[in-house]
Amino acid sequence: MITMATEQKVRIKVESPTSEFQVEVKGSDKVNELIKIVKQAWGSEFMLLRHNSVEMKGDEILSTYDVKDGSVIRVNVFAEAP
């Protein structure tokens, strides 16, 4: 019988040109879940997330972008839809 190890949470930094915060996520979390957290923190509807200069798509999981402990997610927030 194979038992699945509980997936470790990783601490990442989310930063925009004017602000930043730390958040814990799992690699199996979808980018959309991270976007919800950012919306709650900063109250903006329209944003673009990048990790290592790669634009992140909402329906992908974070591990697709090699997000791991200590990763920095850069956020561009827009006043309206880009």
GROMACS .gro file of N, CA, C and O in nm:
model
  328
    1MET      N    1   0.084  -0.119   0.000
    1MET     CA    2   0.000   0.000   0.000
    1MET      C    3   0.088   0.125   0.000
    1MET      O    4   0.185   0.133   0.074
    2ILE      N    5   0.053   0.220  -0.083
    2ILE     CA    6   0.129   0.345  -0.093
    2ILE      C    7   0.052   0.453  -0.017
    2ILE      O    8  -0.067   0.472  -0.038
    3THR      N    9   0.121   0.520   0.073
    3THR     CA   10   0.057   0.632   0.142
    3THR      C   11   0.117   0.761   0.088
    3THR      O   12   0.237   0.771   0.067
    4MET      N   13   0.030   0.855   0.062
    4MET     CA   14   0.075   0.983   0.009
    4MET      C   15   0.123   1.070   0.125
    4MET      O   16   0.053   1.084   0.225
    5ALA      N   17   0.241   1.125   0.109
    5ALA     CA   18   0.291   1.218   0.210
    5ALA      C   19   0.209   1.345   0.202
    5ALA      O   20   0.167   1.385   0.094
    6THR      N   21   0.187   1.405   0.317
    6THR     CA   22   0.116   1.533   0.316
    6THR      C   23   0.204   1.635   0.245
    6THR      O   24   0.322   1.645   0.274
    7GLU      N   25   0.144   1.703   0.151
    7GLU     CA   26   0.222   1.798   0.072
    7GLU      C   27   0.265   1.916   0.158
    7GLU      O   28   0.186   1.974   0.232
    8GLN      N   29   0.392   1.948   0.149
    8GLN     CA   30   0.447   2.058   0.226
    8GLN      C   31   0.402   2.192   0.169
    8GLN      O   32   0.398   2.208   0.048
    9LYS      N   33   0.374   2.283   0.260
    9LYS     CA   34   0.347   2.419   0.214
    9LYS      C   35   0.480   2.489   0.196
    9LYS      O   36   0.577   2.458   0.264
   10VAL      N   37   0.484   2.579   0.101
   10VAL     CA   38   0.604   2.658   0.078
   10VAL      C   39   0.570   2.806   0.098
   10VAL      O   40   0.458   2.847   0.077
   11ARG      N   41   0.668   2.880   0.145
   11ARG     CA   42   0.649   3.023   0.171
   11ARG      C   43   0.704   3.098   0.051
   11ARG      O   44   0.820   3.081   0.015
   12ILE      N   45   0.619   3.179  -0.009
   12ILE     CA   46   0.661   3.258  -0.124
   12ILE      C   47   0.636   3.406  -0.096
   12ILE      O   48   0.560   3.441  -0.006
   13LYS      N   49   0.701   3.490  -0.173
   13LYS     CA   50   0.679   3.634  -0.161
   13LYS      C   51   0.605   3.681  -0.284
   13LYS      O   52   0.639   3.643  -0.396
   14VAL      N   53   0.502   3.760  -0.262
   14VAL     CA   54   0.426   3.821  -0.371
   14VAL      C   55   0.460   3.969  -0.367
   14VAL      O   56   0.446   4.032  -0.262
   15GLU      N   57   0.507   4.022  -0.478
   15GLU     CA   58   0.543   4.164  -0.477
   15GLU      C   59   0.496   4.237  -0.601
   15GLU      O   60   0.490   4.182  -0.710
   16SER      N   61   0.459   4.363  -0.576
   16SER     CA   62   0.423   4.455  -0.684
   16SER      C   63   0.523   4.568  -0.677
   16SER      O   64   0.605   4.572  -0.585
   17PRO      N   65   0.517   4.663  -0.769
   17PRO     CA   66   0.611   4.775  -0.760
   17PRO      C   67   0.598   4.855  -0.631
   17PRO      O   68   0.692   4.922  -0.591
   18THR      N   69   0.484   4.848  -0.563
   18THR     CA   70   0.462   4.933  -0.445
   18THR      C   71   0.441   4.857  -0.314
   18THR      O   72   0.435   4.919  -0.209
   19SER      N   73   0.430   4.725  -0.318
   19SER     CA   74   0.396   4.652  -0.197
   19SER      C   75   0.442   4.508  -0.208
   19SER      O   76   0.473   4.459  -0.317
   20GLU      N   77   0.444   4.438  -0.094
   20GLU     CA   78   0.477   4.296  -0.097
   20GLU      C   79   0.422   4.228   0.028
   20GLU      O   80   0.395   4.294   0.128
   21PHE      N   81   0.402   4.097   0.020
   21PHE     CA   82   0.364   4.019   0.136
   21PHE      C   83   0.408   3.874   0.115
   21PHE      O   84   0.438   3.833   0.004
   22GLN      N   85   0.411   3.799   0.227
   22GLN     CA   86   0.447   3.658   0.222
   22GLN      C   87   0.319   3.576   0.233
   22GLN      O   88   0.224   3.617   0.300
   23VAL      N   89   0.319   3.460   0.168
   23VAL     CA   90   0.203   3.373   0.175
   23VAL      C   91   0.250   3.228   0.166
   23VAL      O   92   0.354   3.200   0.105
   24GLU      N   93   0.175   3.138   0.230
   24GLU     CA   94   0.207   2.995   0.220
   24GLU      C   95   0.112   2.930   0.121
   24GLU      O   96  -0.010   2.951   0.129
   25VAL      N   97   0.167   2.851   0.030
   25VAL     CA   98   0.088   2.782  -0.072
   25VAL      C   99   0.143   2.640  -0.088
   25VAL      O  100   0.249   2.607  -0.035
   26LYS      N  101   0.070   2.558  -0.162
   26LYS     CA  102   0.118   2.425  -0.199
   26LYS      C  103   0.143   2.424  -0.350
   26LYS      O  104   0.075   2.494  -0.424
   27GLY      N  105   0.237   2.343  -0.393
   27GLY     CA  106   0.267   2.334  -0.536
   27GLY      C  107   0.148   2.289  -0.618
   27GLY      O  108   0.137   2.321  -0.736
   28SER      N  109   0.055   2.216  -0.554
   28SER     CA  110  -0.063   2.167  -0.626
   28SER      C  111  -0.175   2.271  -0.632
   28SER      O  112  -0.276   2.249  -0.697
   29ASP      N  113  -0.158   2.385  -0.563
   29ASP     CA  114  -0.258   2.493  -0.570
   29ASP      C  115  -0.256   2.552  -0.711
   29ASP      O  116  -0.152   2.561  -0.774
   30LYS      N  117  -0.374   2.592  -0.756
   30LYS     CA  118  -0.381   2.657  -0.887
   30LYS      C  119  -0.343   2.804  -0.874
   30LYS      O  120  -0.360   2.865  -0.769
   31VAL      N  121  -0.294   2.859  -0.983
   31VAL     CA  122  -0.259   3.001  -0.987
   31VAL      C  123  -0.381   3.085  -0.949
   31VAL      O  124  -0.369   3.186  -0.879
   32ASN      N  125  -0.501   3.042  -0.992
   32ASN     CA  126  -0.624   3.115  -0.958
   32ASN      C  127  -0.642   3.131  -0.807
   32ASN      O  128  -0.695   3.232  -0.761
   33GLU      N  129  -0.599   3.030  -0.729
   33GLU     CA  130  -0.611   3.039  -0.583
   33GLU      C  131  -0.519   3.148  -0.530
   33GLU      O  132  -0.555   3.221  -0.438
   34LEU      N  133  -0.399   3.158  -0.587
   34LEU     CA  134  -0.307   3.264  -0.546
   34LEU      C  135  -0.363   3.401  -0.585
   34LEU      O  136  -0.354   3.497  -0.509
   35ILE      N  137  -0.424   3.409  -0.703
   35ILE     CA  138  -0.485   3.535  -0.748
   35ILE      C  139  -0.593   3.580  -0.649
   35ILE      O  140  -0.601   3.699  -0.615
   36LYS      N  141  -0.673   3.486  -0.597
   36LYS     CA  142  -0.777   3.521  -0.498
   36LYS      C  143  -0.714   3.584  -0.373
   36LYS      O  144  -0.766   3.681  -0.318
   37ILE      N  145  -0.602   3.525  -0.328
   37ILE     CA  146  -0.532   3.578  -0.210
   37ILE      C  147  -0.483   3.720  -0.237
   37ILE      O  148  -0.498   3.809  -0.154
   38VAL      N  149  -0.426   3.742  -0.355
   38VAL     CA  150  -0.376   3.875  -0.391
   38VAL      C  151  -0.491   3.975  -0.400
   38VAL      O  152  -0.480   4.089  -0.354
   39LYS      N  153  -0.604   3.932  -0.457
   39LYS     CA  154  -0.722   4.021  -0.465
   39LYS      C  155  -0.767   4.063  -0.327
   39LYS      O  156  -0.802   4.179  -0.305
   40GLN      N  157  -0.768   3.967  -0.232
   40GLN     CA  158  -0.809   4.001  -0.095
   40GLN      C  159  -0.712   4.100  -0.033
   40GLN      O  160  -0.754   4.193   0.037
   41ALA      N  161  -0.584   4.082  -0.058
   41ALA     CA  162  -0.483   4.169   0.003
   41ALA      C  163  -0.485   4.309  -0.057
   41ALA      O  164  -0.471   4.407   0.015
   42TRP      N  165  -0.498   4.316  -0.189
   42TRP     CA  166  -0.482   4.444  -0.257
   42TRP      C  167  -0.608   4.497  -0.322
   42TRP      O  168  -0.609   4.608  -0.374
   43GLY      N  169  -0.714   4.418  -0.325
   43GLY     CA  170  -0.843   4.466  -0.372
   43GLY      C  171  -0.853   4.497  -0.520
   43GLY      O  172  -0.943   4.567  -0.561
   44SER      N  173  -0.762   4.443  -0.600
   44SER     CA  174  -0.769   4.471  -0.743
   44SER      C  175  -0.822   4.349  -0.818
   44SER      O  176  -0.791   4.236  -0.783
   45GLU      N  177  -0.903   4.374  -0.919
   45GLU     CA  178  -0.959   4.266  -0.999
   45GLU      C  179  -0.865   4.221  -1.110
   45GLU      O  180  -0.868   4.107  -1.152
   46PHE      N  181  -0.784   4.312  -1.159
   46PHE     CA  182  -0.707   4.285  -1.280
   46PHE      C  183  -0.558   4.280  -1.249
   46PHE      O  184  -0.503   4.379  -1.199
   47MET      N  185  -0.498   4.166  -1.275
   47MET     CA  186  -0.356   4.153  -1.245
   47MET      C  187  -0.291   4.050  -1.334
   47MET      O  188  -0.358   3.965  -1.394
   48LEU      N  189  -0.161   4.060  -1.340
   48LEU     CA  190  -0.081   3.967  -1.417
   48LEU      C  191   0.028   3.917  -1.323
   48LEU      O  192   0.098   3.997  -1.261
   49LEU      N  193   0.037   3.785  -1.308
   49LEU     CA  194   0.139   3.726  -1.221
   49LEU      C  195   0.249   3.666  -1.307
   49LEU      O  196   0.222   3.605  -1.410
   50ARG      N  197   0.374   3.683  -1.260
   50ARG     CA  198   0.489   3.626  -1.331
   50ARG      C  199   0.582   3.561  -1.230
   50ARG      O  200   0.602   3.614  -1.120
   51HIS      N  201   0.641   3.450  -1.270
   51HIS     CA  202   0.747   3.386  -1.191
   51HIS      C  203   0.863   3.360  -1.286
   51HIS      O  204   0.843   3.299  -1.392
   52ASN      N  205   0.982   3.409  -1.252
   52ASN     CA  206   1.099   3.398  -1.341
   52ASN      C  207   1.068   3.452  -1.480
   52ASN      O  208   1.101   3.389  -1.581
   53SER      N  209   0.998   3.565  -1.485
   53SER     CA  210   0.962   3.635  -1.610
   53SER      C  211   0.862   3.559  -1.698
   53SER      O  212   0.838   3.598  -1.811
   54VAL      N  213   0.804   3.451  -1.646
   54VAL     CA  214   0.705   3.374  -1.723
   54VAL      C  215   0.566   3.410  -1.673
   54VAL      O  216   0.537   3.402  -1.553
   55GLU      N  217   0.479   3.451  -1.765
   55GLU     CA  218   0.342   3.485  -1.730
   55GLU      C  219   0.268   3.359  -1.684
   55GLU      O  220   0.273   3.256  -1.750
   56MET      N  221   0.202   3.369  -1.568
   56MET     CA  222   0.133   3.253  -1.510
   56MET      C  223  -0.014   3.253  -1.552
   56MET      O  224  -0.081   3.356  -1.544
   57LYS      N  225  -0.063   3.139  -1.593
   57LYS     CA  226  -0.203   3.123  -1.636
   57LYS      C  227  -0.284   3.065  -1.520
   57LYS      O  228  -0.241   2.971  -1.454
   58GLY      N  229  -0.404   3.122  -1.499
   58GLY     CA  230  -0.486   3.089  -1.383
   58GLY      C  231  -0.522   2.943  -1.365
   58GLY      O  232  -0.535   2.895  -1.253
   59ASP      N  233  -0.538   2.868  -1.475
   59ASP     CA  234  -0.582   2.730  -1.460
   59ASP      C  235  -0.467   2.630  -1.445
   59ASP      O  236  -0.488   2.511  -1.435
   60GLU      N  237  -0.343   2.681  -1.440
   60GLU     CA  238  -0.227   2.594  -1.418
   60GLU      C  239  -0.200   2.581  -1.268
   60GLU      O  240  -0.237   2.667  -1.190
   61ILE      N  241  -0.130   2.474  -1.229
   61ILE     CA  242  -0.091   2.463  -1.089
   61ILE      C  243   0.046   2.531  -1.070
   61ILE      O  244   0.124   2.543  -1.164
   62LEU      N  245   0.071   2.574  -0.948
   62LEU     CA  246   0.191   2.652  -0.920
   62LEU      C  247   0.319   2.574  -0.953
   62LEU      O  248   0.416   2.632  -1.002
   63SER      N  249   0.319   2.443  -0.930
   63SER     CA  250   0.441   2.365  -0.956
   63SER      C  251   0.477   2.364  -1.105
   63SER      O  252   0.592   2.342  -1.141
   64THR      N  253   0.379   2.391  -1.193
   64THR     CA  254   0.407   2.402  -1.337
   64THR      C  255   0.513   2.509  -1.361
   64THR      O  256   0.593   2.499  -1.453
   65TYR      N  257   0.512   2.613  -1.276
   65TYR     CA  258   0.604   2.725  -1.291
   65TYR      C  259   0.726   2.714  -1.198
   65TYR      O  260   0.796   2.810  -1.178
   66ASP      N  261   0.746   2.593  -1.141
   66ASP     CA  262   0.859   2.568  -1.054
   66ASP      C  263   0.859   2.661  -0.932
   66ASP      O  264   0.964   2.707  -0.887
   67VAL      N  265   0.737   2.689  -0.880
   67VAL     CA  266   0.726   2.771  -0.760
   67VAL      C  267   0.765   2.685  -0.641
   67VAL      O  268   0.712   2.575  -0.624
   68LYS      N  269   0.862   2.731  -0.562
   68LYS     CA  270   0.906   2.657  -0.445
   68LYS      C  271   0.936   2.753  -0.331
   68LYS      O  272   0.923   2.874  -0.348
   69ASP      N  273   0.975   2.698  -0.217
   69ASP     CA  274   1.001   2.780  -0.100
   69ASP      C  275   1.097   2.893  -0.135
   69ASP      O  276   1.202   2.870  -0.195
   70GLY      N  277   1.058   3.015  -0.102
   70GLY     CA  278   1.142   3.130  -0.129
   70GLY      C  279   1.120   3.196  -0.265
   70GLY      O  280   1.181   3.297  -0.295
   71SER      N  281   1.033   3.137  -0.348
   71SER     CA  282   1.005   3.196  -0.480
   71SER      C  283   0.944   3.335  -0.464
   71SER      O  284   0.877   3.363  -0.364
   72VAL      N  285   0.969   3.420  -0.564
   72VAL     CA  286   0.911   3.554  -0.567
   72VAL      C  287   0.818   3.562  -0.687
   72VAL      O  288   0.859   3.537  -0.800
   73ILE      N  289   0.691   3.593  -0.660
   73ILE     CA  290   0.592   3.611  -0.767
   73ILE      C  291   0.576   3.762  -0.786
   73ILE      O  292   0.545   3.834  -0.691
   74ARG      N  293   0.599   3.810  -0.906
   74ARG     CA  294   0.584   3.952  -0.935
   74ARG      C  295   0.444   3.976  -0.990
   74ARG      O  296   0.398   3.903  -1.077
   75VAL      N  297   0.380   4.080  -0.938
   75VAL     CA  298   0.241   4.109  -0.976
   75VAL      C  299   0.233   4.249  -1.037
   75VAL      O  300   0.283   4.344  -0.979
   76ASN      N  301   0.171   4.256  -1.154
   76ASN     CA  302   0.136   4.385  -1.211
   76ASN      C  303  -0.014   4.400  -1.191
   76ASN      O  304  -0.090   4.314  -1.236
   77VAL      N  305  -0.054   4.505  -1.122
   77VAL     CA  306  -0.195   4.530  -1.095
   77VAL      C  307  -0.241   4.642  -1.188
   77VAL      O  308  -0.170   4.741  -1.208
   78PHE      N  309  -0.359   4.624  -1.245
   78PHE     CA  310  -0.414   4.721  -1.338
   78PHE      C  311  -0.544   4.780  -1.282
   78PHE      O  312  -0.619   4.710  -1.216
   79ALA      N  313  -0.568   4.907  -1.309
   79ALA     CA  314  -0.692   4.972  -1.264
   79ALA      C  315  -0.811   4.918  -1.339
   79ALA      O  316  -0.923   4.917  -1.289
   80GLU      N  317  -0.789   4.872  -1.462
   80GLU     CA  318  -0.897   4.813  -1.542
   80GLU      C  319  -0.837   4.700  -1.626
   80GLU      O  320  -0.716   4.683  -1.628
   81ALA      N  321  -0.922   4.626  -1.695
   81ALA     CA  322  -0.874   4.513  -1.774
   81ALA      C  323  -0.768   4.558  -1.872
   81ALA      O  324  -0.789   4.656  -1.943
   82PRO      N  325  -0.655   4.486  -1.876
   82PRO     CA  326  -0.548   4.527  -1.969
   82PRO      C  327  -0.588   4.503  -2.114
   82PRO      O  328  -0.673   4.425  -2.143
   0.00000   0.00000   0.00000
